[in-house]
mmCIF file with all atom_site columns, C-alpha atoms in Angstrom:
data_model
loop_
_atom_site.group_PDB
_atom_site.id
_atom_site.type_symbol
_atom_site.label_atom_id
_atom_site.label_alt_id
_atom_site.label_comp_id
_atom_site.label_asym_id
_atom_site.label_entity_id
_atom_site.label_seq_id
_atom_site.pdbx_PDB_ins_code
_atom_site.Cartn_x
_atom_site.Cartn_y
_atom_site.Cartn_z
_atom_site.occupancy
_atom_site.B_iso_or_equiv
_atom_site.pdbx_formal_charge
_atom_site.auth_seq_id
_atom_site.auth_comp_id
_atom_site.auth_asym_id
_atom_site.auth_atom_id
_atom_site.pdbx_PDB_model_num
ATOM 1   C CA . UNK A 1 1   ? 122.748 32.614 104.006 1.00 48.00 ? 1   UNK A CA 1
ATOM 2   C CA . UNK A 1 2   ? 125.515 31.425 101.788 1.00 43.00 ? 2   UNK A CA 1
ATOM 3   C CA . UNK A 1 3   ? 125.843 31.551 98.337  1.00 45.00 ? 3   UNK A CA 1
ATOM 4   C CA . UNK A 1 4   ? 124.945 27.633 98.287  1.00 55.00 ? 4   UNK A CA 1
ATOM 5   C CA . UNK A 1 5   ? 121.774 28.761 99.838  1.00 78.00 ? 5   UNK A CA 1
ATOM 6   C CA . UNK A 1 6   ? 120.679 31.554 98.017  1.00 89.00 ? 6   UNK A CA 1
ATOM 7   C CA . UNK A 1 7   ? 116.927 32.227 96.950  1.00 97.00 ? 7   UNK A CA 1
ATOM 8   C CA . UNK A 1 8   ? 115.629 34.184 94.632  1.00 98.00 ? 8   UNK A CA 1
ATOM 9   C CA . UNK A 1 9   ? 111.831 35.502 94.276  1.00 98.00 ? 9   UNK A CA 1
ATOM 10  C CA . UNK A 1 10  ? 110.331 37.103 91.658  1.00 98.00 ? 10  UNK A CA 1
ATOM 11  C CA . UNK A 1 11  ? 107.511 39.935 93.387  1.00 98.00 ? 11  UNK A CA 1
ATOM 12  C CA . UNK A 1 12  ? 104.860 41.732 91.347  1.00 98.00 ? 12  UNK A CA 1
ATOM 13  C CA . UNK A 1 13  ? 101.646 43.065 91.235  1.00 97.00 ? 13  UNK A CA 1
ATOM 14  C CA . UNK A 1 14  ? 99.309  42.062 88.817  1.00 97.00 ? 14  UNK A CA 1
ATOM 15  C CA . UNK A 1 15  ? 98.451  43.945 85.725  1.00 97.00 ? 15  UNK A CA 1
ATOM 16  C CA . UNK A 1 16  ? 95.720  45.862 86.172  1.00 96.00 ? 16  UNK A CA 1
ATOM 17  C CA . UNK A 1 17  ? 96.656  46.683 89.907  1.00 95.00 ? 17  UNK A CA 1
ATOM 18  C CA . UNK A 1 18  ? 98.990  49.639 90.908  1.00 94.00 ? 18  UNK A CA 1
ATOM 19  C CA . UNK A 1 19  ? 98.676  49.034 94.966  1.00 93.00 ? 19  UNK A CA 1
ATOM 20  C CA . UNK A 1 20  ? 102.646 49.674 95.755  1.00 95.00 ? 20  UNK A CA 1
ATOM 21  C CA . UNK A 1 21  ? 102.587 49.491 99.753  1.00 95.00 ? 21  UNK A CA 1
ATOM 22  C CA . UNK A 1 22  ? 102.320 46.176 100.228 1.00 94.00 ? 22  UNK A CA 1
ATOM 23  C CA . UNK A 1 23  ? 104.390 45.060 97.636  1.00 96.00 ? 23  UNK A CA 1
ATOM 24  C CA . UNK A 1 24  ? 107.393 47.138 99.203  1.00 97.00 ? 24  UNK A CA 1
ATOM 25  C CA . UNK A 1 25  ? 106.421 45.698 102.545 1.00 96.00 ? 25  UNK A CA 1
ATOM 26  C CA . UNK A 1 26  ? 106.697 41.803 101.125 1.00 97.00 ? 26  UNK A CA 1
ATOM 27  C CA . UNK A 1 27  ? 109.682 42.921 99.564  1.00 98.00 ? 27  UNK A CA 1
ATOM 28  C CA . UNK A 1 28  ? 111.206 44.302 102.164 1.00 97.00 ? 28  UNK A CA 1
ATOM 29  C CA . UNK A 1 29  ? 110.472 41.497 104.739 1.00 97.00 ? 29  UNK A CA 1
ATOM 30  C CA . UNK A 1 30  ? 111.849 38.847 102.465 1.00 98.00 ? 30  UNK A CA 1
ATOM 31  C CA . UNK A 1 31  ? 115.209 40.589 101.980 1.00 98.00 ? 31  UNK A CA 1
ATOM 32  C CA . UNK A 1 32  ? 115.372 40.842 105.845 1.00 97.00 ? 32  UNK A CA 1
ATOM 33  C CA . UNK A 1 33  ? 115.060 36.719 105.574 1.00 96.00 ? 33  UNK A CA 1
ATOM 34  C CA . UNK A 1 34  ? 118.074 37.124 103.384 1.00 97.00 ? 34  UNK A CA 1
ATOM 35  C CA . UNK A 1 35  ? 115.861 36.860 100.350 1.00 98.00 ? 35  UNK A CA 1
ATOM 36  C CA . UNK A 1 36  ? 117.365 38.275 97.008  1.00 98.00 ? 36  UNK A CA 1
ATOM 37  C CA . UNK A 1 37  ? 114.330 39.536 95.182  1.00 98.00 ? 37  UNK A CA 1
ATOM 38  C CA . UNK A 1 38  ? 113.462 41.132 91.650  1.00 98.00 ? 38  UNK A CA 1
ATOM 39  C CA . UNK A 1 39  ? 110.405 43.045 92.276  1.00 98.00 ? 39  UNK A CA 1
ATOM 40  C CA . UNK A 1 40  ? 108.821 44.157 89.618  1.00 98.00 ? 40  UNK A CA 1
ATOM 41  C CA . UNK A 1 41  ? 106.520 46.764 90.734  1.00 97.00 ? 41  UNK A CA 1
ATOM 42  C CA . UNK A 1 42  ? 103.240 47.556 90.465  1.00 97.00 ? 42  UNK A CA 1
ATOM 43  C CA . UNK A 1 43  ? 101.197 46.618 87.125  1.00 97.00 ? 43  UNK A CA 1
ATOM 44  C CA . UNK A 1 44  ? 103.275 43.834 85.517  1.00 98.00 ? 44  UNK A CA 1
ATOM 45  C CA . UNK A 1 45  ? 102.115 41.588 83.071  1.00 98.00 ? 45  UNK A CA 1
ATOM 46  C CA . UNK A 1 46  ? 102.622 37.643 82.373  1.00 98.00 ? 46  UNK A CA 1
ATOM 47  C CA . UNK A 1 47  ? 105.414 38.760 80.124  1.00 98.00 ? 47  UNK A CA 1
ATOM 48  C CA . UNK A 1 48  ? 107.033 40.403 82.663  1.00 98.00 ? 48  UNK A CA 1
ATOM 49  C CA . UNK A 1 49  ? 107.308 37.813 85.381  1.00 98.00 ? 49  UNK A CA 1
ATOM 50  C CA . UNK A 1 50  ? 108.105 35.311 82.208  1.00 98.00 ? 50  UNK A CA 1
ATOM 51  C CA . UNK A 1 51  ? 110.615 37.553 81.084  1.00 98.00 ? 51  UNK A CA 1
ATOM 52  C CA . UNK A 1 52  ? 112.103 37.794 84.695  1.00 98.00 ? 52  UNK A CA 1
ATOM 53  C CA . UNK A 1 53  ? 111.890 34.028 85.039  1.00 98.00 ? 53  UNK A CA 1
ATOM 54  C CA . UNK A 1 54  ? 113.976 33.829 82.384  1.00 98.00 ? 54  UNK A CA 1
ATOM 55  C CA . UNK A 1 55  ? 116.524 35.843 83.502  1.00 98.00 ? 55  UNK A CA 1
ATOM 56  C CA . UNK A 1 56  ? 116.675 34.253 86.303  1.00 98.00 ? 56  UNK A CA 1
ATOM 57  C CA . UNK A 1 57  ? 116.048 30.343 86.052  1.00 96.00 ? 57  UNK A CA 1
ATOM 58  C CA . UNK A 1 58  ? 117.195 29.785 89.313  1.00 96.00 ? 58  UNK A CA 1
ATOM 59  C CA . UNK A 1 59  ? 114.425 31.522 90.956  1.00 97.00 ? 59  UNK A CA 1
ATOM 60  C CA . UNK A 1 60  ? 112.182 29.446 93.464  1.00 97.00 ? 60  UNK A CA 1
ATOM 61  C CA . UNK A 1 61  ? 108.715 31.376 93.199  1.00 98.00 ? 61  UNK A CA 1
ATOM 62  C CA . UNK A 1 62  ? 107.027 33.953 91.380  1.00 98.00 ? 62  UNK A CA 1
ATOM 63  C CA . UNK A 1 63  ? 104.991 35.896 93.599  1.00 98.00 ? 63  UNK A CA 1
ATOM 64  C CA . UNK A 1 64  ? 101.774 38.174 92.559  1.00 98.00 ? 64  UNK A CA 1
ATOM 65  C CA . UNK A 1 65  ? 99.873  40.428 94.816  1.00 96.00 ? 65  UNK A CA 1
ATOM 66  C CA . UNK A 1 66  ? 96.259  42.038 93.708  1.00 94.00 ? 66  UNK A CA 1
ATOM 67  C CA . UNK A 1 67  ? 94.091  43.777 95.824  1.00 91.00 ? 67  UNK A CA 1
ATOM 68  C CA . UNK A 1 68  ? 91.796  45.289 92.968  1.00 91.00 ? 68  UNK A CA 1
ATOM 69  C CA . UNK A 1 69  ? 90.686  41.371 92.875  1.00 89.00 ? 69  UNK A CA 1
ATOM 70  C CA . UNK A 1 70  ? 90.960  41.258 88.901  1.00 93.00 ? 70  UNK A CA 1
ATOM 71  C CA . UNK A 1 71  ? 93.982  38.728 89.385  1.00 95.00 ? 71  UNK A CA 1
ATOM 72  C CA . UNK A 1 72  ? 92.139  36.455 87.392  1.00 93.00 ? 72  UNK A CA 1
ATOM 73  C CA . UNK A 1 73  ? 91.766  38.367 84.082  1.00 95.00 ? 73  UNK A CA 1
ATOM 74  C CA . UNK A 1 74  ? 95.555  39.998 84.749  1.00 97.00 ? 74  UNK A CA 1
ATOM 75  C CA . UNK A 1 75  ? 96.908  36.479 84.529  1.00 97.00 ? 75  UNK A CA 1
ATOM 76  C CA . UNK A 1 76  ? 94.480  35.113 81.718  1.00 97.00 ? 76  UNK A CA 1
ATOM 77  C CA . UNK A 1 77  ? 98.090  34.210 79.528  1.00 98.00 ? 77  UNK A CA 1
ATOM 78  C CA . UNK A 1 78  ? 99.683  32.699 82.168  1.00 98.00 ? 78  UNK A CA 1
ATOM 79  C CA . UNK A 1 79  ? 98.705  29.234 81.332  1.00 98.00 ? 79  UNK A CA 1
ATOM 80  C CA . UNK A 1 80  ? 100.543 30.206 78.003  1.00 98.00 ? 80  UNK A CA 1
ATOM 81  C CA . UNK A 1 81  ? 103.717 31.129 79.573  1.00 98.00 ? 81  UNK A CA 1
ATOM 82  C CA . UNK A 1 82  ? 103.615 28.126 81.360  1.00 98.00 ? 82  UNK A CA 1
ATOM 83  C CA . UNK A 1 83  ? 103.114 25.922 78.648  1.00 98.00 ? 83  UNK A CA 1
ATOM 84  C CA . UNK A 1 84  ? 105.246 27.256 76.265  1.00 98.00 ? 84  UNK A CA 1
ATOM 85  C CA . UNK A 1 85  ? 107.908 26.570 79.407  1.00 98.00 ? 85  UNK A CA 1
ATOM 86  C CA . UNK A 1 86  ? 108.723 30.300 80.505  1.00 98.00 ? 86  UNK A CA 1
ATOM 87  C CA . UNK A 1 87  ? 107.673 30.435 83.651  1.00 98.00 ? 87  UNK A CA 1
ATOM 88  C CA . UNK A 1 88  ? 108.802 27.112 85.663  1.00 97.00 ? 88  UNK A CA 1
ATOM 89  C CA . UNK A 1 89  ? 108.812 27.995 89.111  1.00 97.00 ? 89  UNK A CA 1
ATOM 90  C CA . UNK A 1 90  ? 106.005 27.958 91.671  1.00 97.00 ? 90  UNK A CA 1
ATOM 91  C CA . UNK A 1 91  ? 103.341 30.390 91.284  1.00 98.00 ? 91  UNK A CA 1
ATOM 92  C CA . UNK A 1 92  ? 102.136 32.251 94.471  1.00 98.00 ? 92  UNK A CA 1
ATOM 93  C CA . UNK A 1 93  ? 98.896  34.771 94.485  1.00 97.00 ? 93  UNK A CA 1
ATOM 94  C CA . UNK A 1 94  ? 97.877  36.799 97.291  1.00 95.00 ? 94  UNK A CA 1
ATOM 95  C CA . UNK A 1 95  ? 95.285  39.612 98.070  1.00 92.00 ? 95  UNK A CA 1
ATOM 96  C CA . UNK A 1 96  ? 91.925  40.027 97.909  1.00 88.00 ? 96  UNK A CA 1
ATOM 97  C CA . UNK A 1 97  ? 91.255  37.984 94.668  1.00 86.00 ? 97  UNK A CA 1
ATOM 98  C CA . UNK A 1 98  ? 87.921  38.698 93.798  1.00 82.00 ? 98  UNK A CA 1
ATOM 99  C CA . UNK A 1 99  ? 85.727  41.829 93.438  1.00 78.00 ? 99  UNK A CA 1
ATOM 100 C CA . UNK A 1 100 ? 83.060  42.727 96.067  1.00 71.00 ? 100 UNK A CA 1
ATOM 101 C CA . UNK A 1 101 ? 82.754  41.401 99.288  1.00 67.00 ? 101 UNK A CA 1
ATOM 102 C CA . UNK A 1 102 ? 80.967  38.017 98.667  1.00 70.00 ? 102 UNK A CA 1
ATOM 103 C CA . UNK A 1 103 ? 83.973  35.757 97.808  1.00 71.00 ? 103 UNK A CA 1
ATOM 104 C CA . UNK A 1 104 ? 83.198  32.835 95.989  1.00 77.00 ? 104 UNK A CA 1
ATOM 105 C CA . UNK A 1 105 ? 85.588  28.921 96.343  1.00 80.00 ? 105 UNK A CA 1
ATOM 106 C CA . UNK A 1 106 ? 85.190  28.899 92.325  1.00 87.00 ? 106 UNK A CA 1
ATOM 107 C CA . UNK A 1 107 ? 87.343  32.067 92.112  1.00 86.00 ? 107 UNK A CA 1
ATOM 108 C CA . UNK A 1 108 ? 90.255  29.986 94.235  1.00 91.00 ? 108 UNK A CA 1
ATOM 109 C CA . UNK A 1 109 ? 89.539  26.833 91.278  1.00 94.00 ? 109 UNK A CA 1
ATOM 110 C CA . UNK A 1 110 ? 90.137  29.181 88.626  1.00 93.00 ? 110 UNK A CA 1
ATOM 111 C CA . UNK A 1 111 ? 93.293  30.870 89.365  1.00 95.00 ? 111 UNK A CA 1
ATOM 112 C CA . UNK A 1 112 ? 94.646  26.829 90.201  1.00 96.00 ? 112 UNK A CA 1
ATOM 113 C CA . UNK A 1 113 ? 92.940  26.112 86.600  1.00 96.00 ? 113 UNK A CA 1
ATOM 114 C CA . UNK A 1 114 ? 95.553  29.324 84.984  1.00 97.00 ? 114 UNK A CA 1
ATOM 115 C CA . UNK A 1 115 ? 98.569  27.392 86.697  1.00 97.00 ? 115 UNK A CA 1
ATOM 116 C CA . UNK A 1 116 ? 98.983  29.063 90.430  1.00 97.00 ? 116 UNK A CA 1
ATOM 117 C CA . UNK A 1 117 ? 100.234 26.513 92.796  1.00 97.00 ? 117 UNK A CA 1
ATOM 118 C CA . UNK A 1 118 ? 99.668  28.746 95.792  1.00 97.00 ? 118 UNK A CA 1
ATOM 119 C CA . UNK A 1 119 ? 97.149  30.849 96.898  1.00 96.00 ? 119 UNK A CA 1
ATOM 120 C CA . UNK A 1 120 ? 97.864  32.890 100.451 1.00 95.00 ? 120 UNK A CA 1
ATOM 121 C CA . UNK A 1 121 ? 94.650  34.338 102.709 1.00 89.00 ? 121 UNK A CA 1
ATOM 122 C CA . UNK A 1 122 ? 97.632  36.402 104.864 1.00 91.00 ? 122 UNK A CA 1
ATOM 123 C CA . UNK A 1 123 ? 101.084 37.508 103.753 1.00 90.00 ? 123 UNK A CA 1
ATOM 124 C CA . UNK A 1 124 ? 102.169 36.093 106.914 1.00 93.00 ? 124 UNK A CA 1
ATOM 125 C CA . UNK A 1 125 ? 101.748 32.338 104.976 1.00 95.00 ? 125 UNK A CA 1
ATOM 126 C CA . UNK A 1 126 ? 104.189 33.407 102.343 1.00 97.00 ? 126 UNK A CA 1
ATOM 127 C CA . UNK A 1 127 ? 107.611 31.826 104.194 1.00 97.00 ? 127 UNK A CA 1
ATOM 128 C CA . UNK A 1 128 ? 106.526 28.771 105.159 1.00 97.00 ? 128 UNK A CA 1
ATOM 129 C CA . UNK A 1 129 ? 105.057 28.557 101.373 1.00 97.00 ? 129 UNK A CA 1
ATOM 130 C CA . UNK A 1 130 ? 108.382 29.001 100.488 1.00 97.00 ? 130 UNK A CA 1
ATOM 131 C CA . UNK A 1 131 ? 109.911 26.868 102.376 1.00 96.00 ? 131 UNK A CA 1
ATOM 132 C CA . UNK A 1 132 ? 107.362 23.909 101.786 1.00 96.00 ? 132 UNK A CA 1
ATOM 133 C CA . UNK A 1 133 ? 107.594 24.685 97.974  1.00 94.00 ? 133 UNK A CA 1
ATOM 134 C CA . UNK A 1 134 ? 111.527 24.080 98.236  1.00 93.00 ? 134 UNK A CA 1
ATOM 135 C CA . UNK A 1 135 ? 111.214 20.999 99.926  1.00 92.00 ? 135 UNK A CA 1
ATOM 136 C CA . UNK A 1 136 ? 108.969 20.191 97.759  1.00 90.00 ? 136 UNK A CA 1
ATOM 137 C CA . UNK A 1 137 ? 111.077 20.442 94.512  1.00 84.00 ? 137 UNK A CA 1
ATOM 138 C CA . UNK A 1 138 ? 113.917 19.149 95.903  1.00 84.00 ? 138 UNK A CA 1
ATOM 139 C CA . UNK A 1 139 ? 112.728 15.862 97.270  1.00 86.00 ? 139 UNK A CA 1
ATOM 140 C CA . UNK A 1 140 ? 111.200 15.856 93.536  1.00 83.00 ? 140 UNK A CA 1
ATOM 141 C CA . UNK A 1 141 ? 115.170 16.315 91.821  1.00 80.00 ? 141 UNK A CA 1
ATOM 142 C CA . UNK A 1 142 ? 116.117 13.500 94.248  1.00 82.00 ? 142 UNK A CA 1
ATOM 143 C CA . UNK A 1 143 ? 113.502 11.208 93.386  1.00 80.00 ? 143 UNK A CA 1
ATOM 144 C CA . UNK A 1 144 ? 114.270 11.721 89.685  1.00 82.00 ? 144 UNK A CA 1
ATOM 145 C CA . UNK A 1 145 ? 118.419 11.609 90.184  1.00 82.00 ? 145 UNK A CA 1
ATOM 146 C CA . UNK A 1 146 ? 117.766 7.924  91.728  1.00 87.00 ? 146 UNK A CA 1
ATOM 147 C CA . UNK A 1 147 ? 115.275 7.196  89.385  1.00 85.00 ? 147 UNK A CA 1
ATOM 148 C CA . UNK A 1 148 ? 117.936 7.189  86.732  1.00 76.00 ? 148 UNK A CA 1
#
């Protein structure tokens, strides 16, 4: 991958979660795609991954991993950082998303109602995410640049 090419992730867990394995895993995997990525560990906050984002404004995803499935309170000020335009990259969430075993469609509407664009059932989703996500944003800076 050339520098022209790069891409940059941002990996965390969320908040409340400390589950490190499969964060290394994802982490590891991407950089063997030629992935540069600033993984943040295990219990990171909004601030965090808005801090991270910007550091980094060129990054192409923030991704957040939970397992303990209380995603959706970890990332209650995300809509926030959003808004207030800190974090302007895709937002991926994967993991089991919801406590017990009964999972319910509404938890999937609410994390899309705190400003996730992407919710993966299997890690194995998380390139071609990518990939469509990039596409996606740069068909959207060519529609604008002939736009104007």
């Amino acid at each position: 991958m050339s520098h022209s090419e790069r891409r940059l992730v941002i990996l965390g867990v969320a908040a409340s979660d400390s589950h490190a394995v499969a964060n290394h895993l994802i982490a590891h995997a991407l950089r063997g795609l030629g992935f540069e990525v600033e993984n943040l560990g295990t219990c990171t906050p909004v601030e965090e991954f808005a801090e991270a984002c910007e550091r980094h404004p060129e990054a192409e995803a923030v991704i957040i991993g939970s397992l303990n499935g209380h995603v959706h309170e970890d990332l209650r000020d995300l809509p926030a950082a959003r808004e207030a335009g800190r974090i302007t990259c895709p937002v991926i969430v994967g993991g089991n998303l919801s406590v017990g075993s009964r999972k319910d469609p509404k938890d999937l509407e609410r994390l899309y109602a705190l400003g996730v664009d992407r919710i993966l059932r299997d890690p194995e989703q998380l390139l071609s995410a990518l990939d469509e996500l990039r596409a996606s944003r740069t068909a959207e800076r060519q529609r604008l640049l002939v736009a104007s």
